[in-house]
Coordinates of N, CA and C in Angstrom, one line a residue:
M53 N 143.4 127.3 198.7 CA 142.5 126.3 198.1 C 141.2 126.2 198.9
G54 N 141.3 125.9 200.1 CA 140.1 125.9 201.0 C 139.3 124.6 200.9
D55 N 138.6 124.2 202.0 CA 137.8 123.0 201.9 C 136.6 123.3 201.1
E56 N 136.1 122.2 200.5 CA 134.7 122.3 199.8 C 133.6 121.7 200.6
Y57 N 132.5 122.3 200.6 CA 131.3 121.8 201.3 C 130.2 121.8 200.2
T58 N 129.4 120.7 200.3 CA 128.3 120.5 199.4 C 127.1 120.1 200.2
D59 N 126.0 120.8 200.3 CA 124.9 120.5 201.1 C 123.8 120.2 200.2
V60 N 123.1 119.1 200.5 CA 121.9 118.7 199.7 C 120.8 118.6 200.6
Y61 N 119.7 119.3 200.2 CA 118.4 119.2 201.0 C 117.4 118.2 200.3
Y62 N 117.0 117.3 201.1 CA 116.0 116.4 200.6 C 114.7 116.6 201.4
L63 N 113.6 116.9 200.7 CA 112.3 117.0 201.4 C 111.4 115.8 201.3
C64 N 111.0 115.2 202.3 CA 110.1 114.0 202.3 C 108.7 114.5 202.0
P65 N 108.2 114.0 200.9 CA 106.8 114.4 200.6 C 105.8 113.9 201.5
A66 N 106.0 112.9 202.3 CA 105.0 112.4 203.2 C 105.2 113.1 204.5
C67 N 106.3 113.2 205.1 CA 106.6 113.9 206.4 C 106.7 115.4 206.4
R68 N 107.0 115.9 205.2 CA 107.2 117.3 205.0 C 108.3 118.0 206.0
V69 N 109.4 117.1 206.1 CA 110.5 117.6 206.8 C 111.8 117.4 205.8
F70 N 112.9 118.1 206.0 CA 114.0 117.9 205.3 C 115.1 117.1 206.0
T71 N 115.8 116.4 205.3 CA 117.1 115.7 205.7 C 118.2 116.4 204.9
V72 N 119.2 116.7 205.6 CA 120.3 117.5 204.9 C 121.6 116.5 204.9
A73 N 122.2 116.3 203.8 CA 123.4 115.6 203.6 C 124.5 116.6 203.2
N74 N 125.6 116.5 204.1 CA 126.7 117.4 203.9 C 128.0 116.7 203.6
W75 N 128.5 117.1 202.4 CA 129.8 116.4 202.1 C 130.9 117.5 202.3
R76 N 132.1 117.0 202.7 CA 133.2 117.9 202.9 C 134.5 117.3 202.3
D77 N 135.1 118.1 201.5 CA 136.3 117.6 200.9 C 137.4 118.6 201.3
N78 N 138.3 118.1 202.0 CA 139.5 118.9 202.5 C 140.8 118.6 201.8
F79 N 140.7 117.9 200.7 CA 141.7 117.6 199.7 C 142.8 116.7 200.4
T80 N 142.5 115.9 201.3 CA 143.4 114.9 201.9 C 143.2 113.5 201.1
G81 N 142.2 113.5 200.2 CA 141.9 112.1 199.6 C 140.7 111.4 200.2
I82 N 140.3 111.9 201.4 CA 139.2 111.3 202.1 C 138.1 112.3 202.2
E83 N 136.9 112.1 201.6 CA 135.8 113.0 201.8 C 135.0 112.5 203.0
T84 N 134.3 113.3 203.7 CA 133.4 113.0 204.8 C 132.0 113.4 204.4
M85 N 131.0 112.6 204.9 CA 129.7 113.0 204.7 C 128.9 112.8 206.1
N86 N 128.1 113.8 206.3 CA 127.2 113.7 207.5 C 125.7 113.9 207.0
V87 N 124.9 113.3 207.8 CA 123.5 113.5 207.5 C 122.8 114.1 208.8
S88 N 122.0 115.1 208.6 CA 121.3 115.7 209.7 C 119.8 115.8 209.5
G89 N 119.1 116.0 210.4 CA 117.6 116.2 210.3 C 116.9 115.4 211.4
P90 N 115.6 115.5 211.4 CA 114.8 116.1 210.5 C 114.8 117.8 210.8
L91 N 114.7 118.5 209.6 CA 114.7 119.9 209.7 C 113.3 120.4 209.3
E92 N 112.7 121.2 210.0 CA 111.3 121.7 209.7 C 111.2 122.2 208.3
E93 N 110.1 121.9 207.6 CA 110.0 122.3 206.2 C 110.3 123.9 206.1
R94 N 109.7 124.7 207.0 CA 109.9 126.1 206.9 C 111.3 126.6 207.0
I95 N 112.0 126.0 207.9 CA 113.5 126.3 208.0 C 114.3 125.8 206.8
G96 N 113.9 124.6 206.3 CA 114.6 124.0 205.1 C 114.4 124.9 203.8
M97 N 113.1 125.4 203.7 CA 112.8 126.1 202.5 C 113.5 127.5 202.6
E98 N 113.7 128.1 203.8 CA 114.3 129.3 203.9 C 115.8 129.2 203.5
R99 N 116.4 128.0 203.9 CA 117.8 127.7 203.4 C 118.0 127.6 201.9
V100 N 117.0 126.8 201.4 CA 116.8 126.6 200.0 C 116.8 127.9 199.1
E101 N 115.9 128.8 199.7 CA 115.6 130.0 199.0 C 116.8 131.0 199.0
L102 N 117.5 130.8 200.1 CA 118.7 131.6 200.3 C 119.8 131.2 199.3
I103 N 119.9 129.8 199.1 CA 120.9 129.3 198.1 C 120.5 129.8 196.7
Q104 N 119.2 129.8 196.5 CA 118.7 130.2 195.1 C 119.0 131.7 194.8
Q105 N 119.3 132.4 195.8 CA 119.6 133.9 195.6 C 120.8 134.1 194.9
C106 N 121.8 133.1 194.8 CA 123.1 133.2 194.2 C 123.0 132.6 192.8
S107 N 123.6 133.3 191.8 CA 123.6 132.8 190.5 C 124.7 131.7 190.3
R108 N 125.7 131.6 191.3 CA 126.7 130.6 191.2 C 126.8 129.9 192.6
P109 N 125.8 129.2 193.0 CA 125.9 128.5 194.3 C 127.0 127.5 194.5
W110 N 127.6 127.0 193.4 CA 128.6 126.0 193.4 C 130.0 126.7 193.6
D111 N 130.1 128.0 193.4 CA 131.4 128.8 193.3 C 131.9 129.0 194.7
K112 N 132.9 128.2 195.2 CA 133.5 128.5 196.5 C 134.2 129.8 196.7
K113 N 134.4 130.5 195.6 CA 135.0 131.8 195.7 C 134.0 132.9 195.7
C114 N 132.7 132.6 195.5 CA 131.7 133.7 195.5 C 131.6 134.2 196.9
R115 N 131.5 135.5 197.0 CA 131.2 136.2 198.4 C 130.0 137.1 198.3
C116 N 129.0 136.6 197.6 CA 127.7 137.4 197.6 C 127.0 137.3 198.9
P117 N 126.0 138.2 199.0 CA 125.3 138.2 200.4 C 124.7 136.8 200.7
A118 N 124.2 136.1 199.7 CA 123.7 134.7 200.1 C 124.7 133.8 200.6
H119 N 125.9 133.8 199.9 CA 127.0 132.9 200.4 C 127.4 133.3 201.8
R120 N 127.6 134.6 202.1 CA 128.1 135.1 203.3 C 127.0 134.8 204.4
T121 N 125.8 134.9 204.1 CA 124.7 134.6 205.1 C 124.7 133.1 205.4
Y122 N 124.7 132.4 204.3 CA 124.6 130.9 204.5 C 125.7 130.3 205.3
F123 N 126.9 130.9 205.2 CA 128.1 130.4 205.9 C 128.4 131.3 207.1
N124 N 127.5 132.0 207.6 CA 127.6 132.8 208.8 C 128.8 133.8 208.7
D125 N 129.1 134.3 207.6 CA 130.3 135.2 207.4 C 131.6 134.6 207.8
T126 N 131.8 133.2 207.6 CA 133.0 132.5 208.0 C 133.7 132.1 206.7
L127 N 133.5 132.7 205.6 CA 134.3 132.3 204.4 C 135.6 132.9 204.5
D128 N 136.6 132.2 204.0 CA 138.0 132.6 204.1 C 138.3 133.4 202.9

């Protein structure tokens, strides 16, 4: 089954920095959410562009180069 991770990137139009919200569902009935940032716009855009390289970014079974890079080759 594996844990599910969902990352959401929010770009502040005034500050031009990203805030990242990360949800984790490990199927115990309790989801966790963490917020991180600020993340420089350049770095955030690189991550968003990497995500956009996959035609199925929501697919936890996808092992395309974009998924492997985004998750630092730690996919099970």
